[in-house]
Coordinates of C-alpha atoms and ligand atoms in Angstrom, one line a residue:
M1 CA 0.0 0.0 0.0
Q2 CA 1.3 3.4 -0.9
I3 CA 1.1 5.9 1.9
H4 CA 0.3 9.5 1.1
T5 CA 0.8 11.5 4.2
I6 CA 0.1 14.8 2.6
T7 CA -1.2 15.7 -0.8
W8 CA -2.8 18.6 -2.6
T9 CA -6.3 17.5 -3.7
N10 CA -9.1 19.6 -5.2
N11 CA -7.6 22.8 -3.9
R12 CA -7.2 21.5 -0.4
V13 CA -4.5 19.9 1.6
K14 CA -5.3 16.3 2.4
I15 CA -3.5 14.6 5.3
I16 CA -3.7 11.3 7.2
D17 CA -4.8 12.1 10.7
Q18 CA -1.9 10.3 12.5
R19 CA -3.4 10.5 15.9
L20 CA -5.9 7.9 14.9
L21 CA -3.6 5.3 13.4
P22 CA -3.5 2.3 13.4
L23 CA -7.1 1.9 14.5
K24 CA -8.5 4.2 11.9
L25 CA -7.0 5.4 8.6
R26 CA -8.8 8.6 8.2
Y27 CA -8.0 11.5 5.9
E28 CA -8.6 15.1 6.9
Y29 CA -8.9 18.1 4.7
I30 CA -7.2 21.4 5.6
D31 CA -8.5 24.6 4.2
T32 CA -7.1 27.3 6.5
V33 CA -3.8 28.3 8.0
R34 CA -5.3 28.0 11.5
Q35 CA -6.3 24.4 10.8
M36 CA -2.8 23.7 9.5
W37 CA -1.2 25.2 12.6
R38 CA -3.4 22.9 14.8
A39 CA -2.7 19.9 12.7
I40 CA 1.1 20.4 13.1
R41 CA 0.8 21.2 16.8
E42 CA -1.4 18.3 17.6
L43 CA 0.7 15.8 15.6
R44 CA -2.1 14.9 13.1
I45 CA 0.7 15.5 10.7
R46 CA 4.2 14.9 12.1
G47 CA 7.8 14.0 11.3
A48 CA 10.3 16.7 10.3
P49 CA 10.1 16.6 6.5
A50 CA 6.3 16.3 6.5
I51 CA 5.8 19.3 8.7
G52 CA 8.1 21.4 6.5
I53 CA 6.0 20.6 3.5
A54 CA 2.8 21.2 5.5
S55 CA 4.0 24.6 6.6
A56 CA 4.6 25.7 2.9
F57 CA 1.0 24.7 2.0
G58 CA -0.1 26.4 5.2
V59 CA 1.3 29.8 4.0
Y60 CA -0.5 29.4 0.7
L61 CA -3.8 28.7 2.5
G62 CA -3.2 31.7 4.7
V63 CA -2.8 34.2 1.8
R64 CA -4.8 32.7 -1.1
H65 CA -7.9 34.8 -0.3
W66 CA -5.9 38.0 0.4
H67 CA -7.6 40.8 -1.6
G68 CA -4.9 43.5 -1.9
K69 CA -2.9 44.3 -5.0
D70 CA 0.3 45.6 -3.6
P71 CA 3.1 42.9 -3.8
E72 CA 5.0 44.5 -1.0
K73 CA 2.0 44.3 1.3
F74 CA 1.4 40.8 0.1
Y75 CA 5.0 40.0 1.1
Q76 CA 4.3 41.4 4.6
R77 CA 1.2 39.2 4.9
V78 CA 3.2 36.1 3.8
C79 CA 5.8 36.9 6.5
A80 CA 3.1 37.3 9.2
V81 CA 1.5 33.9 8.2
A82 CA 4.9 32.2 8.1
D83 CA 5.8 33.6 11.5
Y84 CA 2.6 32.3 12.9
L85 CA 3.2 28.8 11.5
A86 CA 6.7 28.9 12.9
T87 CA 5.2 28.8 16.4
A88 CA 3.5 25.4 15.8
R89 CA 6.5 23.3 16.9
P90 CA 10.1 24.4 17.7
T91 CA 12.5 21.5 17.2
A92 CA 12.3 20.2 13.6
V93 CA 14.3 22.6 11.5
N94 CA 12.5 21.5 8.3
L95 CA 9.6 23.7 9.4
F96 CA 11.8 26.9 9.5
W97 CA 13.7 25.8 6.4
A98 CA 10.5 25.6 4.3
L99 CA 9.1 28.9 5.7
E100 CA 12.4 30.6 4.9
K101 CA 12.1 29.3 1.3
V102 CA 8.6 30.6 1.0
K103 CA 9.6 34.1 2.3
N104 CA 12.7 34.3 0.0
L105 CA 10.7 33.3 -3.0
I106 CA 8.2 36.2 -2.5
R107 CA 10.9 38.7 -1.5
S108 CA 12.8 38.0 -4.7
S109 CA 9.7 38.2 -6.9
L110 CA 8.1 41.5 -6.0
T111 CA 7.9 42.6 -9.6
Q112 CA 5.2 40.0 -10.1
S113 CA 1.5 40.6 -9.6
V114 CA -0.2 39.3 -6.5
P115 CA -2.2 36.6 -8.4
E116 CA 1.1 35.5 -9.9
L117 CA 2.8 35.4 -6.5
K118 CA 0.0 33.3 -5.1
K119 CA 0.5 30.8 -8.0
M120 CA 4.2 30.8 -7.2
L121 CA 3.6 29.9 -3.6
L122 CA 1.4 26.9 -4.5
S123 CA 4.0 25.8 -7.0
L124 CA 6.7 26.0 -4.4
A125 CA 4.7 23.9 -1.9
L126 CA 4.1 21.2 -4.6
A127 CA 7.8 21.3 -5.6
L128 CA 8.9 20.8 -2.0
L129 CA 6.6 17.7 -1.8
E130 CA 8.0 16.2 -5.0
D131 CA 11.6 17.1 -3.9
D132 CA 11.1 15.3 -0.6
R133 CA 9.9 12.3 -2.4
R134 CA 13.1 12.1 -4.4
R135 CA 15.3 12.8 -1.4
C136 CA 13.7 9.8 0.4
Q137 CA 14.5 7.5 -2.6
A138 CA 18.1 8.6 -2.6
I139 CA 18.5 8.2 1.2
G140 CA 17.1 4.6 0.8
S141 CA 19.6 3.8 -2.0
Y142 CA 22.6 5.1 -0.1
G143 CA 21.5 3.6 3.2
A144 CA 20.7 0.1 1.9
K145 CA 24.3 -0.4 0.9
L146 CA 25.2 -0.2 4.6
L147 CA 23.1 -3.2 5.6
P148 CA 24.3 -6.7 5.1
Q149 CA 22.3 -9.4 3.3
R150 CA 20.7 -10.5 6.5
C151 CA 20.4 -8.4 9.6
S152 CA 18.3 -7.0 12.4
V153 CA 17.8 -3.3 12.9
L154 CA 16.3 -1.3 15.7
T155 CA 14.4 1.9 15.0
H156 CA 12.8 4.5 17.2
C157 CA 9.7 6.8 16.7
N158 CA 8.5 6.9 13.1
A159 CA 10.9 8.1 10.3
G160 CA 8.9 6.5 7.5
A161 CA 6.4 7.3 4.8
L162 CA 4.1 8.8 7.4
A163 CA 6.8 11.3 8.3
T164 CA 7.7 12.4 4.8
A165 CA 6.3 12.8 1.3
G166 CA 8.1 9.7 0.1
I167 CA 9.2 6.4 1.5
G168 CA 10.7 7.9 4.7
T169 CA 14.3 8.3 5.9
A170 CA 15.3 5.6 8.3
L171 CA 12.6 3.4 7.0
A172 CA 13.5 4.2 3.4
V173 CA 16.8 2.3 4.0
I174 CA 14.8 -0.7 5.2
Y175 CA 12.3 -0.6 2.3
T176 CA 15.1 -0.3 -0.2
A177 CA 17.2 -3.1 1.3
Q178 CA 14.2 -5.4 1.4
K179 CA 13.4 -4.5 -2.3
Q180 CA 17.0 -5.5 -3.1
G181 CA 16.3 -9.0 -1.7
K182 CA 18.0 -8.4 1.7
K183 CA 16.4 -10.1 4.7
I184 CA 15.8 -7.4 7.2
K185 CA 14.2 -7.9 10.6
V186 CA 13.1 -4.8 12.3
F187 CA 12.6 -4.2 16.0
A188 CA 10.4 -1.1 16.6
D189 CA 10.6 0.8 19.9
E190 CA 7.1 1.6 21.1
T191 CA 8.3 5.2 21.7
R192 CA 6.5 6.5 24.8
P193 CA 4.6 8.6 25.4
L194 CA 2.8 9.0 22.1
L195 CA 3.7 5.6 20.7
Q196 CA 4.8 6.6 17.2
G197 CA 6.7 3.3 17.1
A198 CA 3.9 1.0 18.1
R199 CA 1.1 2.9 16.3
L200 CA 2.8 4.2 13.2
T201 CA 6.1 2.4 12.4
A202 CA 4.7 -1.0 13.2
W203 CA 1.6 -0.3 11.1
E204 CA 3.5 1.1 8.1
L205 CA 6.1 -1.6 8.0
M206 CA 3.3 -4.2 8.2
Q207 CA 1.6 -2.6 5.2
S208 CA 4.9 -3.2 3.3
H209 CA 5.3 -6.8 4.6
V210 CA 8.4 -6.0 6.5
D211 CA 9.2 -8.4 9.3
V212 CA 8.6 -6.1 12.3
T213 CA 8.6 -6.9 16.1
L214 CA 7.4 -4.4 18.6
I215 CA 9.4 -3.9 21.8
C216 CA 9.0 -1.6 24.9
D217 CA 11.5 1.2 24.8
N218 CA 13.3 -0.4 27.8
M219 CA 14.0 -3.7 26.0
A220 CA 16.6 -2.2 23.6
G221 CA 19.5 -2.7 25.9
T222 CA 18.8 -6.4 26.5
L223 CA 18.4 -7.1 22.7
M224 CA 21.8 -5.4 22.1
A225 CA 23.4 -7.4 24.9
Q226 CA 22.1 -10.6 23.4
G227 CA 23.7 -9.7 20.1
N228 CA 20.4 -9.4 18.3
I229 CA 20.8 -5.9 16.8
H230 CA 23.1 -5.3 13.9
A231 CA 22.4 -1.6 13.6
V232 CA 20.2 1.2 15.0
L233 CA 18.6 3.4 12.3
V234 CA 16.8 6.6 13.3
G235 CA 15.7 9.9 11.7
A236 CA 16.4 13.4 12.9
D237 CA 14.6 16.6 13.6
R238 CA 17.6 18.9 13.5
I239 CA 21.3 18.1 12.9
C240 CA 23.9 20.7 13.8
V241 CA 27.1 21.4 11.8
S242 CA 29.0 19.4 14.4
G243 CA 26.8 16.3 13.9
D244 CA 25.0 16.6 17.3
F245 CA 21.4 16.1 16.5
A246 CA 17.9 16.1 18.0
N247 CA 15.4 13.3 17.5
K248 CA 12.5 11.8 19.4
V249 CA 13.2 11.5 23.1
G250 CA 14.8 8.2 23.8
T251 CA 17.2 8.4 20.9
Y252 CA 20.1 9.5 23.1
A253 CA 19.7 6.5 25.3
L254 CA 19.7 4.2 22.3
A255 CA 22.9 5.9 21.0
V256 CA 24.7 5.3 24.3
L257 CA 23.5 1.7 24.4
A258 CA 24.7 1.1 20.8
H259 CA 28.1 2.7 21.6
H260 CA 28.5 0.4 24.6
H261 CA 27.5 -2.7 22.7
R262 CA 29.5 -1.7 19.5
V263 CA 26.3 -1.6 17.5
K264 CA 26.3 0.7 14.4
F265 CA 24.2 3.8 14.9
Y266 CA 23.0 5.4 11.7
V267 CA 21.0 8.6 11.3
A268 CA 19.1 9.0 8.0
A269 CA 17.9 12.5 7.1
P270 CA 17.7 14.9 4.2
L271 CA 19.8 18.0 4.0
S272 CA 16.6 20.0 4.9
S273 CA 17.0 18.6 8.4
F274 CA 20.5 20.1 8.9
D275 CA 20.8 23.5 10.6
P276 CA 23.7 25.5 9.1
N277 CA 23.3 28.0 11.9
L278 CA 23.8 25.7 14.8
R279 CA 27.2 24.3 15.8
S280 CA 26.3 22.5 19.0
G281 CA 23.4 20.3 20.1
K282 CA 23.1 22.4 23.3
D283 CA 21.6 25.2 21.2
I284 CA 18.7 23.1 19.7
P285 CA 15.3 24.3 21.0
I286 CA 13.5 21.3 22.5
E287 CA 9.8 21.1 22.5
F288 CA 8.0 20.4 25.8
R289 CA 4.6 18.8 25.6
P290 CA 1.7 18.6 28.0
P291 CA 1.9 16.4 31.1
D292 CA -1.2 14.4 30.3
E293 CA 0.8 12.7 27.4
V294 CA 2.8 11.0 30.2
T295 CA 0.2 10.6 33.0
T296 CA -2.2 8.8 30.7
F297 CA -2.0 5.6 28.7
A298 CA -4.5 4.9 25.9
N299 CA -6.5 7.9 27.2
K300 CA -6.7 6.5 30.7
R301 CA -5.0 8.1 33.6
C302 CA -2.1 6.0 34.9
A303 CA -0.5 8.2 37.4
P304 CA -1.6 10.0 40.6
P305 CA -3.3 13.4 40.3
N306 CA -1.2 16.6 40.7
L307 CA 2.0 14.8 39.9
K308 CA 4.9 16.7 38.5
V309 CA 5.8 15.7 34.9
Y310 CA 8.9 16.3 32.8
N311 CA 7.9 15.8 29.1
P312 CA 10.5 16.9 26.5
A313 CA 9.5 15.5 23.1
F314 CA 13.1 15.3 21.9
D315 CA 16.6 14.7 23.1
V316 CA 20.0 15.5 21.8
T317 CA 22.6 12.9 20.8
P318 CA 26.2 14.0 20.6
A319 CA 28.0 13.4 17.3
R320 CA 30.5 11.1 18.8
F321 CA 27.8 8.3 19.0
V322 CA 26.9 8.5 15.4
T323 CA 28.5 5.9 13.0
A324 CA 27.3 7.8 9.9
F325 CA 24.6 10.2 8.5
I326 CA 22.7 8.9 5.5
T327 CA 21.6 11.8 3.3
E328 CA 20.3 12.1 -0.2
R329 CA 23.8 13.2 -1.3
G330 CA 25.6 10.2 0.2
I331 CA 27.0 8.9 3.5
I332 CA 28.8 11.2 5.9
T333 CA 31.3 9.5 8.3
P334 CA 33.2 11.1 11.2
P335 CA 34.8 13.6 11.6
F336 CA 31.6 15.4 10.6
T337 CA 32.0 19.2 10.9
A338 CA 34.0 20.0 7.7
K339 CA 32.1 17.5 5.6
I340 CA 28.7 18.8 6.8
K341 CA 29.7 22.4 6.2
K342 CA 30.9 21.5 2.7
L343 CA 27.7 19.6 1.9
L344 CA 25.5 22.5 3.1
K345 CA 27.4 25.0 1.0
S346 CA 27.3 23.1 -2.2
Ligands
MRU401 O1 7.0 14.3 17.5 P1 7.2 13.6 16.1 O2 6.4 12.4 15.9 O3 7.0 14.6 15.0 O4 8.7 13.2 16.1 C1 9.3 12.7 14.9 C2 10.6 12.2 15.0 O5 11.3 12.3 16.0 C3 11.2 11.6 13.7 O6 12.2 10.7 14.1 C4 11.9 12.7 12.9 O7 11.0 13.8 12.7 C5 12.4 12.2 11.6 S1 11.1 11.9 10.5 C6 11.7 11.4 9.0

């Protein structure tokens, strides 16, 4: 089954409501920028590349009915809408990357009429979607070369088709390797508290007939100690020039475990997930989410009332734990800084 996380259909944005998976595969239509902001904030659409694309469509939705004729004022409106969307979630740099592209496009095209500028905005959003699809394919091809003919990999959260416009990033590597005839067994971390691993990764891998086994997050160490994991494969929300990177909370612990057990630790991400302005992982803004995500399980309260909760959605893994980054332009091995800088400049 081909998964279309986000599409442009009949002048509307169509997304899969990922809060409902795997129990319901329901599509939702988005017509306004406010709806898009909420969809991103509430993780109906999620995953770094997907929210970048969603935000570009969001800007178009926010200005398409603007009535003025002055391109300069239109640009100001575009900036206001983009700044609003930028408040939806703080960590995935793809969101800001896409919004910057949108602003730059309009700023550099002010000789055009407003209707023309609107068309250009929509074309850009569609181009980002297509571009991401291609990046995923390339990541899959480069990454698959790293996996032996027969192996077990561990993944965390969901870095698959549901998180992108294509076949994913970390999961693209698995899909491509499987297509090449390799025998890949996947262990999916459940990924507390929102269970992106249990709900999304397990579901999407099963749709593609990948051999997937669900584990609790705290099983990973034992599996590695037993020698049952050949590689850890994760995505990323923001990668610094040094190679420090943020991904779903729990990734850091996996990286430390992998290092201890001499298991390879790969991070698959497009260049749109790299932040050329940040050197150190300490500077990555981390999203904090509501306490009830931790105090409830399957919508039922599972902790005492009035309990203090610490709920960062992401953590930062230092570059020294990364075996390699898998990008659409190839594999980056340590030392990272000069190589990442060069890649981001070219
Ligand atoms: O909070 P989420 O579900 O948006 O977190 C997503 C992740 O952490 C993914 O691993 C990351 O965005 C990479 S998706 C290709």
